[in-house]
Amino acid sequence: MKAAGRSVRARLRDRGAASDPGLLRLTAGLRTVGAIALTLAVLTLLRADVTHLVAGAMAAMVSTFAIREKQRGPQAVTLALGLPVALASVSLGALLSSRVVAGDLFFVALIFCAVYGRRFGDRGTALGLIGFQIYFLSLFVSATVSGLPRLYGVIVVAFLCSAAVRFVLVPETPEGILERLREAFRARLAQLVSAQLELLDAGPDDVDEALENVREGTARLHETALMIQGRLEEGTSDEGVARLVQRRIADAEIAAERLGLLLLTARSAERADTLTLHLPGAPAPAAGRLPGRDEALATLRRDLQALRALVLRPVAGSSGTALSHVRNRLLGYRDEENLPPAPPAVQDAFRGIGEAARAVLGLRIALDGPQDDSDDSPATARSREELDAEDAVLDAEEEGEPTGLQRPTTRAAVQVAVGSSLAMVGGEFLSSQRWYWAVLTCWIVFINTASTGEILVKGYRRLLGTVLGVVAGIVLAGLVGQHTWTAFALVLVFVFAMFYTAPLSYTLMSFFVTAALGLLYTLLHTYSLSVLVLRVEETALGAACGVVAAALVLPVRTDRRTNELLVTVLDRLADVTETAVDQLSGGTPAELLDKARDLDQALADLRAATQPLTHPITPLRARRDTARYVVALLETCAYHARSLAATAELLPTHPSIAADPRLRRAWRRTGHNIAAISARVADEHAEVAIERGPSIASLLESDVPGTPRFGRVTDRVLRHLQRLDESVTGLARPLGVPVAAPKN
């Protein structure tokens, strides 16, 4: 019974770790709710009235979510600097409340400075948020000069409570976050193996859903790998350890993605296209009937379940002996003589399981330290030696930015200042008391957006969430009435939900914000149906003003932004692949892991920027399909580039992998095509064309009769290069790059 209880708890913990990597959303919600609750408790003991309770709750929320630094020291400095900024902001809000013109001009200047402050990093962003939100607080509670002393006290209490929760009650260290992210990676890797197992078993009616689960699992694993990458520097004290973890995470990610492709091929009669794993809606290849295939698939299914167990459980404890034998069997698939009898495509899948088991072993060693090797088979011992050799060579070893109005922070500051001015004027016509809601919406739609399309989509989502939140606010106001503490309890629930759902759905976040505001209005005795309807009107106005400002003032069209990001992705793709091929050809070893992660980050930025083009409400269906197809092709290219980089990293340590100078010839055409596409995207008038020709493998044929063709590793490199070449050629058609006439 106890074992069963532990098993259930372990499964729930793994699911929680996978759904919220690093528990970042949970921690953010708990920390903010804790700061608000502690502030309310202290202010209640000090006999504060409801207005000051509301002000304290808002100040505690702002002082908590605005701080973004990862290290505790910088967090404390920013929080300390934020207090005088908050006091100055609320003072000016109260002083200028009766001076309409001066107050409006200052508010616009404050908005400009708050957005411009983003160029100074996390601290500039935080201080700008605090200044703006506390000024907004002064408008919300109708602060007066005579009431400033009490408001000062409330804000000081809120900041102190925020510090107490951040550093004492809900502490968070970079090392702890990184450890939780590692566990999340393991959990998501296990989930991906489970999805791959379902794909292997899926029937004709279920295969598309199973394939979609594999795509989603692959994307989530990649997302967690990027999150770990962003936390390594702060979360590890030794740069060598950071690089080792980075390497092992990359190995496991590549092995898992490759295994998915091999399993897709194993269940079909033909080799699966890599694009199938990256293009949403692409159908899975139909299962084929191959001699001996069904018997081999039963063994393959068993080994996938064993691989999942290896991911989740260390080879230690009461079940360690059994798991060590399983691990030895899976690692044995890396040797040709240990492969079960099966069709070639299924044998490739067994090899993929062997490589994945090796990646899991490396991940365990990197994350948990040395492992018990008393039960090692020769294949396992050889894998350990390879990993140790790789670890031994892992040494712990700017482009100009635009200026003036071309700098993104400056441009955004000008745009939001203009948009806020429009929202201020329009909001005054709707309500002389609540006009600031329009300004707040205009401000928010500019946060973390960089193009007109992104602002339009964000404004739409905020408006939808606000409308739904108004409906909820009407119902809750009727139920709660004047029960003050019940209303505050619901506000805390909504605040937690707001922070927990913010990374998942901006619409849901807006819903919870609006529902909480309805309760705050009830507490301030200013609730009415007309107030909530006015909230919707002001939100719509603010969103519209933001879109107008973005479209007319120093506009950045979605096409222009996506083109800029696309050029960046192509340049980094060429950099990673060319460096990897050069190293595989015998060139000087270079740093490939950082280059590969730079490519991944550029692709993530492009994927986010194309959301306005791929949003379900877009009327341009053909454009949406093109954007999805291009991103899917680029994800396929990135996968093959990562695989080439990982293989190149093995070259100095594996005697079985030899450099092949002929690979440079195989890369030239693909490199030329990437450069041509990049030039055409950057300048639609560029006179460039891509080249097509024989297969990549044929380019390596030796001119000397009787010379060996190439070995197994070179064959794998060629397959990646061939797929990369095909994907790059596929990019030419949707991007309008012509094909050069064949040379005579």
XYZ file of C-alpha atoms in Angstrom:
744
model
C 0.000 0.000 0.000
C 2.796 2.408 0.911
C 4.613 1.548 -2.310
C 1.448 2.221 -4.286
C 1.019 5.564 -2.525
C 4.600 6.524 -3.324
C 4.045 5.501 -6.939
C 0.951 7.713 -7.211
C 2.788 10.631 -5.609
C 5.712 10.133 -7.979
C 3.399 10.158 -11.014
C 1.640 13.290 -9.787
C 5.006 14.960 -9.139
C 6.213 14.060 -12.620
C 3.027 15.378 -14.205
C 3.322 18.605 -12.233
C 6.980 18.998 -13.184
C 6.178 18.418 -16.858
C 3.167 20.749 -16.995
C 4.931 23.591 -15.150
C 8.699 23.292 -15.814
C 10.660 24.476 -12.812
C 7.337 25.210 -11.060
C 7.869 28.775 -12.240
C 4.167 29.541 -12.683
C 3.263 27.974 -9.342
C 5.999 29.897 -7.544
C 4.993 33.190 -9.179
C 1.372 32.686 -8.161
C 2.177 31.645 -4.590
C 4.664 34.461 -4.102
C 2.234 37.133 -5.325
C -0.710 35.757 -3.348
C 1.504 35.394 -0.275
C 2.671 39.006 -0.535
C -0.916 40.262 -0.869
C -2.200 38.098 1.981
C 0.614 39.139 4.329
C 0.065 42.804 3.454
C -3.666 42.511 4.144
C -2.956 40.787 7.471
C -0.515 43.492 8.619
C -2.777 46.348 7.483
C -5.744 44.749 9.241
C -3.770 44.645 12.482
C -3.010 48.339 11.907
C -6.800 48.941 11.490
C -6.571 50.187 7.908
C -9.837 50.881 6.097
C -10.995 49.045 2.972
C -9.559 51.650 0.583
C -6.099 51.260 2.053
C -6.457 47.469 2.075
C -7.148 47.622 -1.660
C -4.177 49.968 -2.196
C -1.924 47.686 -0.162
C -3.015 44.620 -2.122
C -2.287 46.340 -5.445
C 1.093 47.665 -4.267
C 2.102 44.223 -2.974
C 1.172 42.645 -6.303
C 3.156 45.216 -8.288
C 6.255 45.041 -6.081
C 6.258 41.255 -6.456
C 5.675 40.647 -10.157
C 7.796 43.581 -11.361
C 11.071 42.081 -10.062
C 12.623 39.899 -12.773
C 16.270 39.379 -11.867
C 17.329 35.783 -11.236
C 19.839 36.361 -8.421
C 18.673 37.296 -4.914
C 21.146 40.187 -4.519
C 20.011 42.116 -7.603
C 16.387 41.381 -6.657
C 16.903 43.030 -3.264
C 18.572 46.077 -4.858
C 15.757 46.530 -7.376
C 13.103 46.164 -4.666
C 14.916 48.748 -2.535
C 15.129 51.173 -5.471
C 11.499 50.505 -6.339
C 10.229 51.861 -3.001
C 11.321 55.508 -3.534
C 10.096 55.261 -7.136
C 6.699 54.102 -5.862
C 6.518 56.853 -3.227
C 7.431 59.516 -5.796
C 4.891 58.146 -8.253
C 1.977 58.096 -5.787
C 2.941 61.619 -4.582
C 2.821 63.011 -8.125
C -0.439 61.177 -8.748
C -2.035 62.846 -5.732
C -0.524 66.290 -6.455
C -1.612 66.292 -10.113
C -5.055 64.749 -9.608
C -6.699 68.184 -9.619
C -4.563 69.543 -12.478
C -5.964 67.778 -15.507
C -3.600 69.042 -18.218
C -0.428 68.796 -16.135
C -1.476 65.370 -14.838
C -2.149 64.045 -18.320
C 1.144 65.367 -19.683
C 3.061 63.825 -16.791
C 1.257 60.498 -17.256
C 2.275 60.383 -20.925
C 5.882 61.258 -19.991
C 5.847 58.548 -17.311
C 4.581 55.983 -19.822
C 7.327 56.940 -22.276
C 10.027 56.607 -19.600
C 8.614 53.305 -18.325
C 8.740 51.712 -21.776
C 12.069 53.309 -22.675
C 13.499 51.909 -19.439
C 13.347 48.407 -20.908
C 16.591 49.107 -22.747
C 18.356 49.081 -19.350
C 17.548 45.451 -18.700
C 15.500 43.795 -15.985
C 16.057 46.570 -13.453
C 14.983 49.321 -15.840
C 11.910 47.277 -16.794
C 10.996 46.688 -13.141
C 11.356 50.315 -12.065
C 9.316 51.440 -15.062
C 6.537 48.978 -14.193
C 6.514 50.087 -10.556
C 6.370 53.771 -11.488
C 3.505 53.288 -13.937
C 1.445 50.859 -11.850
C 1.710 52.873 -8.626
C 0.637 56.015 -10.485
C -2.290 53.983 -11.773
C -2.979 52.899 -8.167
C -3.216 56.548 -7.090
C -5.883 57.102 -9.756
C -7.729 53.909 -8.822
C -8.076 54.790 -5.132
C -8.451 58.550 -5.807
C -5.370 59.521 -3.785
C -5.291 63.018 -2.275
C -2.470 65.131 -0.872
C -3.921 64.992 2.644
C -4.069 61.193 2.477
C -0.488 60.736 1.292
C 1.052 59.945 4.729
C -1.226 56.933 5.183
C -0.653 55.830 1.588
C 3.088 56.058 2.176
C 2.716 53.732 5.135
C 0.589 51.299 3.116
C 3.140 51.165 0.284
C 6.053 50.680 2.696
C 4.178 47.794 4.366
C 3.433 46.273 0.952
C 7.074 46.413 -0.142
C 8.310 44.973 3.172
C 5.775 42.148 2.973
C 6.769 41.477 -0.615
C 10.420 41.231 0.477
C 9.512 38.902 3.368
C 7.624 36.532 1.085
C 10.280 36.658 -1.649
C 13.304 36.062 0.578
C 11.870 34.156 3.579
C 8.462 32.516 3.040
C 8.709 31.505 -0.636
C 12.449 31.635 -1.308
C 13.704 30.811 -4.753
C 17.308 30.333 -5.804
C 18.719 29.900 -9.320
C 20.133 26.547 -8.228
C 16.715 25.379 -7.028
C 15.007 26.531 -10.229
C 17.596 24.735 -12.347
C 17.161 21.531 -10.333
C 13.388 21.636 -10.849
C 13.874 22.340 -14.555
C 16.094 19.265 -14.793
C 13.347 17.154 -13.237
C 10.874 18.714 -15.651
C 13.114 17.724 -18.555
C 13.163 14.133 -17.344
C 9.384 14.124 -16.925
C 8.794 15.592 -20.371
C 11.269 13.165 -21.916
C 9.309 10.293 -20.342
C 6.050 11.784 -21.632
C 7.505 11.995 -25.134
C 8.561 8.323 -25.013
C 4.999 7.465 -23.886
C 3.600 9.429 -26.838
C 5.984 7.620 -29.195
C 4.788 4.303 -27.778
C 1.186 5.297 -28.465
C 2.170 6.245 -32.013
C 3.678 2.819 -32.525
C 0.428 1.154 -31.371
C -1.993 3.579 -33.034
C -4.499 2.204 -35.512
C -5.635 3.914 -38.711
C -8.271 5.960 -36.851
C -5.978 7.079 -34.037
C -2.679 7.671 -35.798
C -3.166 11.381 -36.532
C -4.011 12.127 -32.886
C -1.039 10.046 -31.717
C 1.257 11.881 -34.120
C -0.025 15.217 -32.834
C 0.799 14.097 -29.279
C 4.344 13.263 -30.405
C 4.670 16.710 -32.009
C 3.421 18.380 -28.835
C 5.751 16.287 -26.660
C 8.725 17.122 -28.871
C 7.901 20.844 -28.723
C 7.526 20.755 -24.923
C 10.830 18.948 -24.507
C 12.506 21.564 -26.690
C 10.860 24.370 -24.686
C 12.214 22.933 -21.428
C 15.687 22.534 -22.944
C 15.674 26.225 -23.862
C 14.532 27.166 -20.345
C 17.404 25.172 -18.858
C 19.787 26.856 -21.265
C 18.637 30.256 -19.977
C 19.207 29.263 -16.341
C 22.526 27.431 -16.548
C 24.795 30.423 -16.020
C 23.100 31.500 -12.783
C 22.204 28.012 -11.569
C 25.672 26.455 -11.579
C 28.780 27.686 -9.831
C 31.169 25.980 -12.244
C 31.174 26.810 -15.942
C 32.432 23.341 -16.809
C 29.438 21.750 -15.076
C 27.116 24.121 -16.931
C 28.587 23.114 -20.267
C 28.360 19.434 -19.391
C 24.672 19.721 -18.482
C 24.047 21.735 -21.647
C 25.713 19.024 -23.724
C 23.777 16.175 -22.121
C 20.441 17.976 -22.431
C 21.156 18.581 -26.130
C 22.123 14.917 -26.651
C 18.930 13.672 -25.008
C 16.741 16.073 -26.970
C 18.286 15.093 -30.315
C 18.149 11.369 -29.518
C 14.472 11.582 -28.526
C 13.532 13.536 -31.643
C 15.445 11.130 -33.884
C 13.779 8.163 -32.177
C 10.367 9.611 -32.997
C 11.272 9.839 -36.666
C 12.638 6.277 -36.719
C 9.492 4.931 -35.038
C 7.353 6.755 -37.572
C 9.352 5.037 -40.302
C 9.189 1.662 -38.532
C 5.381 1.614 -38.532
C 5.163 2.510 -42.237
C 6.373 0.847 -45.394
C 8.353 3.930 -46.480
C 10.864 6.259 -44.858
C 8.997 9.048 -43.070
C 9.665 12.653 -43.988
C 11.209 14.634 -41.122
C 8.762 17.422 -41.892
C 5.943 15.169 -40.653
C 7.165 15.677 -37.091
C 7.127 19.475 -37.397
C 4.163 20.429 -39.590
C 0.839 20.628 -37.692
C -1.890 18.780 -39.524
C 0.469 16.751 -41.700
C -0.932 13.200 -41.966
C 1.039 10.260 -40.648
C 2.219 7.690 -43.184
C 0.009 4.628 -43.281
C 1.285 1.479 -41.569
C 2.859 -0.941 -43.984
C 2.991 -4.730 -43.890
C 6.571 -5.978 -43.832
C 7.709 -9.598 -43.251
C 8.579 -10.193 -39.601
C 7.537 -6.673 -38.705
C 4.793 -7.464 -36.168
C 7.017 -9.747 -34.051
C 9.780 -7.146 -34.013
C 7.325 -4.399 -33.090
C 6.307 -6.352 -29.987
C 9.957 -6.327 -28.868
C 10.235 -2.663 -29.829
C 7.199 -1.861 -27.706
C 8.741 -3.623 -24.706
C 11.996 -1.725 -25.136
C 10.237 1.633 -25.350
C 8.563 0.893 -22.017
C 11.968 -0.009 -20.617
C 13.455 3.237 -21.936
C 10.707 5.218 -20.215
C 11.504 3.419 -16.933
C 15.191 4.320 -17.327
C 14.291 7.975 -17.806
C 12.133 8.146 -14.694
C 14.013 5.888 -12.247
C 17.721 5.725 -11.416
C 19.502 2.381 -11.620
C 19.713 2.061 -7.848
C 17.753 0.703 -4.923
C 15.678 -2.482 -4.831
C 14.886 -2.392 -8.543
C 18.416 -1.393 -9.551
C 19.613 -4.820 -10.666
C 16.649 -5.367 -12.971
C 16.975 -1.872 -14.429
C 20.715 -2.273 -14.954
C 20.066 -5.397 -17.038
C 17.453 -3.476 -19.039
C 19.904 -0.615 -19.563
C 22.602 -3.052 -20.704
C 20.238 -4.614 -23.227
C 19.191 -1.266 -24.688
C 22.771 0.009 -24.906
C 23.689 -3.247 -26.637
C 21.584 -2.156 -29.620
C 24.388 0.241 -30.489
C 26.357 -2.838 -31.646
C 25.185 -4.402 -34.891
C 25.425 -7.981 -33.629
C 22.918 -7.356 -30.827
C 20.082 -6.112 -33.033
C 16.975 -8.376 -33.078
C 15.975 -9.929 -36.424
C 13.713 -7.385 -38.110
C 13.242 -5.368 -41.308
C 15.892 -2.628 -41.771
C 13.504 0.200 -40.810
C 12.642 -1.515 -37.521
C 16.311 -2.264 -36.823
C 16.978 1.461 -37.230
C 14.401 2.055 -34.497
C 16.273 -0.355 -32.192
C 19.472 1.575 -32.909
C 17.570 4.771 -32.036
C 16.550 3.249 -28.696
C 20.195 2.374 -28.035
C 21.281 5.953 -28.755
C 18.465 7.294 -26.563
C 19.528 4.960 -23.718
C 23.084 6.284 -24.055
C 21.753 9.861 -23.874
C 19.765 8.962 -20.728
C 22.898 7.441 -19.174
C 24.846 10.625 -19.945
C 22.020 12.743 -18.533
C 22.034 10.716 -15.303
C 25.795 11.081 -14.895
C 25.687 14.833 -15.592
C 22.754 15.524 -13.255
C 23.252 12.960 -10.472
C 26.976 12.272 -10.511
C 28.819 8.949 -10.989
C 26.624 5.846 -11.259
C 27.127 2.291 -9.998
C 28.942 0.374 -12.734
C 29.186 -3.045 -11.054
C 26.585 -4.587 -13.383
C 27.852 -3.014 -16.607
C 27.941 -5.064 -19.765
C 30.768 -4.455 -22.282
C 28.412 -2.240 -24.323
C 27.526 -0.160 -21.242
C 31.167 0.134 -20.193
C 32.050 1.322 -23.699
C 29.268 3.935 -23.547
C 30.641 5.183 -20.211
C 34.132 5.452 -21.675
C 32.777 7.464 -24.595
C 30.921 9.801 -22.234
C 33.998 10.236 -20.027
C 36.112 11.060 -23.072
C 33.586 13.658 -24.199
C 33.486 15.191 -20.709
C 37.258 15.512 -20.645
C 37.350 17.788 -23.683
C 34.511 20.069 -22.569
C 36.527 23.168 -21.744
C 35.080 26.037 -19.852
C 35.884 28.336 -22.317
C 28.586 42.045 -30.737
C 27.027 43.046 -33.237
C 26.209 46.764 -33.453
C 22.737 47.735 -32.264
C 20.399 50.184 -33.961
C 20.313 53.656 -32.464
C 17.845 56.512 -32.100
C 14.291 55.885 -33.258
C 15.367 52.604 -34.859
C 16.137 51.144 -31.426
C 13.174 48.906 -30.447
C 12.788 50.390 -26.950
C 12.832 53.977 -28.251
C 10.360 53.202 -31.021
C 8.031 51.374 -28.615
C 8.232 54.241 -26.113
C 7.207 56.767 -28.787
C 4.416 54.513 -30.019
C 2.954 53.838 -26.594
C 3.177 57.526 -25.657
C 1.195 58.477 -28.769
C -1.275 55.634 -28.260
C -1.744 56.539 -24.585
C -2.390 60.166 -25.510
C -5.125 59.070 -27.894
C -6.532 56.705 -25.256
C -6.458 59.504 -22.682
C -8.428 61.877 -24.870
C -10.908 59.213 -25.960
C -11.219 57.863 -22.441
C -12.146 61.299 -21.118
C -15.091 61.349 -23.507
C -16.269 57.991 -22.173
C -15.692 58.802 -18.497
C -13.911 61.612 -16.704
C -13.301 59.275 -13.720
C -12.358 55.964 -15.383
C -10.401 57.124 -18.439
C -7.222 55.503 -17.126
C -8.535 52.033 -18.063
C -8.060 52.885 -21.729
C -4.501 54.061 -21.023
C -3.746 50.907 -19.050
C -4.910 48.698 -21.927
C -2.874 50.665 -24.452
C 0.184 50.287 -22.240
C -0.313 46.548 -21.712
C -0.777 45.626 -25.379
C 2.684 47.067 -26.097
C 4.426 44.910 -23.458
C 6.423 42.062 -25.051
C 5.162 42.863 -28.556
C 7.201 44.068 -31.494
C 4.908 44.394 -34.506
C 1.492 45.748 -35.435
C 0.124 42.241 -35.905
C 1.252 41.120 -32.443
C -0.391 44.183 -30.880
C -3.624 43.517 -32.778
C -3.786 39.900 -31.590
C -2.927 40.844 -28.006
C -5.555 43.597 -28.001
C -8.174 41.167 -29.296
C -7.323 38.628 -26.597
C -7.455 41.239 -23.860
C -10.833 42.486 -25.037
C -12.237 38.947 -25.162
C -10.932 38.160 -21.684
C -12.305 41.444 -20.365
C -15.804 40.787 -21.735
C -15.873 37.328 -20.138
C -14.458 38.775 -16.906
C -17.202 41.408 -16.787
C -19.836 38.683 -16.950
C -18.089 36.842 -14.111
C -17.770 40.100 -12.158
C -21.501 40.749 -12.403
C -22.292 37.281 -11.037
C -19.703 37.444 -8.257
C -20.701 40.935 -7.142
C -24.245 39.686 -6.689
C -23.093 36.648 -4.714
C -20.438 38.287 -2.536
C -22.264 41.558 -1.825
C -20.609 43.316 1.098
C -18.770 40.312 2.565
C -15.374 41.975 2.647
C -13.148 39.024 3.528
C -14.958 36.658 1.202
C -14.315 39.140 -1.609
C -10.636 39.460 -0.657
C -10.310 35.658 -0.564
C -11.741 35.434 -4.087
C -9.385 38.205 -5.218
C -6.451 36.130 -3.955
C -7.727 33.100 -5.867
C -8.067 35.158 -9.046
C -4.617 36.703 -8.617
C -3.073 33.251 -8.280
C -4.971 32.043 -11.346
C -3.908 35.151 -13.250
C -0.192 34.481 -12.695
C -0.507 30.723 -13.164
C -2.279 31.034 -16.518
C -0.421 34.091 -17.868
C 2.204 32.112 -19.878
C -0.506 29.798 -21.215
C -3.321 32.120 -22.271
C -3.469 35.900 -22.330
C -7.258 35.694 -22.664
C -7.553 33.689 -19.432
C -5.243 36.087 -17.629
C -7.373 39.059 -18.734
C -10.480 37.218 -17.562
C -9.117 36.732 -14.045
C -7.848 40.322 -13.875
C -11.255 41.738 -14.795
C -13.122 39.421 -12.420
C -10.802 40.483 -9.571
C -11.304 44.162 -10.416
C -15.064 43.694 -10.247
C -14.635 42.463 -6.674
C -12.312 45.367 -5.816
C -14.916 47.813 -7.102
C -17.430 46.086 -4.854
C -15.125 46.557 -1.872
C -14.677 50.243 -2.719
C -18.474 50.639 -2.965
C -18.136 51.841 -6.539
C -19.506 48.724 -8.211
C -22.302 48.977 -10.731
C -23.191 47.322 -13.987
C -22.427 50.550 -15.813
C -18.888 50.569 -14.347
C -18.158 47.094 -15.692
C -19.647 47.933 -19.087
C -17.499 51.061 -19.106
C -14.497 48.804 -18.399
C -15.223 46.921 -21.645
C -15.597 50.167 -23.585
C -12.365 51.601 -22.215
C -10.539 48.338 -22.949
C -11.747 48.327 -26.546
C -10.743 51.968 -26.919
C -7.280 51.387 -25.424
C -6.643 48.393 -27.671
C -7.769 50.342 -30.728
C -5.522 53.284 -29.826
C -2.587 50.921 -29.400
C -3.153 49.384 -32.824
C -3.547 52.812 -34.454
C -0.333 54.094 -32.859
C 1.559 50.952 -33.856
C 0.278 51.183 -37.434
C 0.898 54.918 -37.966
C 3.829 55.889 -35.726
C 7.176 54.340 -36.699
C 5.323 51.184 -37.736
C 6.900 47.745 -37.749
C 4.775 45.635 -40.064
C 4.417 41.982 -39.191
C 5.911 41.073 -42.582
C 8.972 43.194 -41.934
C 9.545 41.767 -38.472
C 9.094 38.165 -39.569
C 11.437 38.758 -42.504
C 14.107 40.173 -40.193
C 13.771 37.205 -37.860
C 13.721 34.784 -40.791
C 17.031 36.194 -42.052
C 18.462 35.754 -38.545
C 17.315 32.125 -38.429
C 18.794 31.396 -41.872
C 22.108 33.046 -40.983
C 22.384 31.065 -37.755
C 21.354 27.872 -39.529
C 24.175 28.389 -42.031
C 26.626 29.205 -39.237
C 25.832 26.058 -37.217
C 25.793 23.701 -40.187
C 28.879 25.086 -41.889
C 30.863 24.963 -38.649
C 29.724 21.387 -37.969
C 30.532 20.216 -41.495
C 33.923 21.919 -41.362
C 34.720 20.116 -38.120
C 33.491 16.789 -39.555
C 35.726 17.419 -42.558
C 38.827 17.783 -40.400
C 38.686 21.493 -39.641
C 39.541 23.188 -36.359
C 37.160 22.295 -33.484
C 34.772 25.124 -32.692
C 32.061 25.871 -30.135
C 28.900 24.300 -31.541
C 26.569 24.026 -28.553
C 26.162 27.773 -28.148
C 25.682 28.211 -31.895
C 22.964 25.534 -31.892
C 21.136 27.180 -28.997
C 21.370 30.577 -30.697
C 19.651 28.977 -33.684
C 16.950 27.521 -31.432
C 16.342 30.893 -29.777
C 16.103 32.679 -33.122
C 13.598 30.087 -34.307
C 11.552 30.514 -31.105
C 11.462 34.289 -31.717
C 10.295 33.729 -35.290
C 7.610 31.293 -34.164
C 6.269 33.879 -31.704
C 6.363 36.659 -34.319
C 4.315 34.586 -36.792
C 1.425 34.132 -34.336
C -0.565 37.011 -35.898
C -0.231 35.263 -39.263
C -1.230 31.839 -37.944
C -3.975 32.963 -35.547
C -7.322 31.174 -36.130
C -9.164 34.463 -36.725
C -6.903 35.587 -39.560
C -8.860 35.904 -42.812
C -5.753 35.251 -44.924
C -5.890 31.454 -44.966
C -3.276 30.952 -47.673
C -0.854 33.231 -45.824
C -1.484 31.340 -42.596
C -0.757 27.987 -44.249
C 2.418 29.399 -45.822
C 3.681 30.719 -42.471
C 3.045 27.353 -40.789
C 4.774 25.501 -43.621
C 7.841 27.765 -43.536
C 8.192 27.489 -39.735
C 7.790 23.702 -39.922
C 10.492 23.481 -42.599
C 12.804 25.625 -40.470
C 12.182 23.407 -37.434
C 13.146 20.436 -39.584
C 16.304 22.259 -40.694
C 17.138 23.095 -37.073
C 16.740 19.449 -36.048
C 19.215 18.287 -38.705
C 21.603 21.137 -37.834
C 21.507 20.132 -34.141
C 22.168 16.514 -35.096
C 25.146 17.496 -37.248
C 26.496 19.660 -34.426
C 26.126 16.805 -31.926
C 27.945 14.403 -34.262
C 30.726 16.925 -34.853
C 31.167 17.348 -31.091
C 31.879 13.610 -30.825
C 34.692 13.706 -33.397
C 37.644 14.516 -31.071
C 36.801 11.711 -28.612
C 35.488 8.784 -30.657
C 38.046 6.743 -32.585
C 35.186 5.198 -34.588
C 34.289 8.619 -36.031
C 36.827 9.864 -38.541
C 36.882 13.174 -40.369
C 35.909 13.004 -44.025
C 37.226 15.946 -46.103
C 34.716 15.158 -48.841
C 31.876 16.459 -46.656
C 32.816 20.035 -47.519
C 31.770 19.316 -51.107
C 28.433 18.004 -49.922
C 27.735 21.227 -47.997
C 28.551 23.795 -50.698
C 25.252 23.646 -52.577
C 23.140 23.796 -49.424
C 25.201 26.670 -48.070
C 24.768 28.574 -51.328
C 20.996 27.972 -51.252
C 20.637 29.198 -47.660
C 22.575 32.366 -48.538
C 20.419 32.905 -51.646
C 17.154 32.541 -49.722
C 18.426 34.838 -46.960
C 19.400 37.487 -49.515
C 15.990 37.262 -51.225
C 14.112 37.595 -47.930
C 16.231 40.605 -46.952
C 15.758 42.238 -50.380
C 12.933 41.047 -52.616
C 14.715 42.577 -55.627
C 17.918 40.578 -55.102
C 18.829 38.625 -58.218
C 19.576 35.247 -56.694
C 18.501 31.680 -57.350
C 18.917 28.344 -55.651
C 20.686 25.411 -57.233
C 19.363 21.879 -57.596
C 21.254 18.786 -58.596
C 22.079 15.199 -57.741
C 21.712 13.741 -54.261
C 24.146 14.779 -51.549
C 25.528 11.252 -51.303
C 26.466 11.238 -54.980
C 28.635 14.295 -54.432
C 30.946 12.197 -52.265
C 31.595 9.479 -54.798
C 35.329 8.935 -55.073
C 37.108 9.583 -58.332
C 39.504 6.696 -57.588
C 38.065 3.257 -58.467
C 38.014 0.795 -55.599
C 38.126 3.477 -52.904
C 35.691 2.717 -50.038
C 32.517 4.753 -50.384
C 31.954 5.909 -46.812
C 31.355 4.517 -43.325
C 28.277 4.355 -41.128
C 28.857 7.675 -39.359
C 29.485 9.484 -42.631
C 26.340 7.839 -43.940
C 24.351 9.318 -41.036
C 25.888 12.742 -41.653
C 24.925 12.464 -45.317
C 21.329 11.619 -44.432
C 21.118 14.739 -42.285
C 22.699 16.836 -45.024
C 20.337 15.357 -47.615
C 17.266 16.139 -45.502
C 18.618 19.601 -44.784
C 19.190 20.204 -48.491
C 15.653 19.054 -49.315
C 14.136 21.275 -46.604
C 16.126 24.324 -47.718
C 15.048 23.700 -51.319
C 11.467 23.420 -50.063
C 11.769 26.893 -48.519
C 12.454 28.443 -51.927
C 8.959 27.984 -53.337
C 6.867 29.689 -50.588
C 9.484 32.450 -50.275
C 9.546 33.151 -54.000
C 13.171 32.252 -54.714
C 13.671 31.006 -58.294
C 15.589 27.861 -59.239
C 18.688 28.376 -61.358
C 18.852 26.692 -64.717
C 21.013 23.539 -64.616
C 24.575 24.000 -65.800
C 25.596 22.243 -68.991
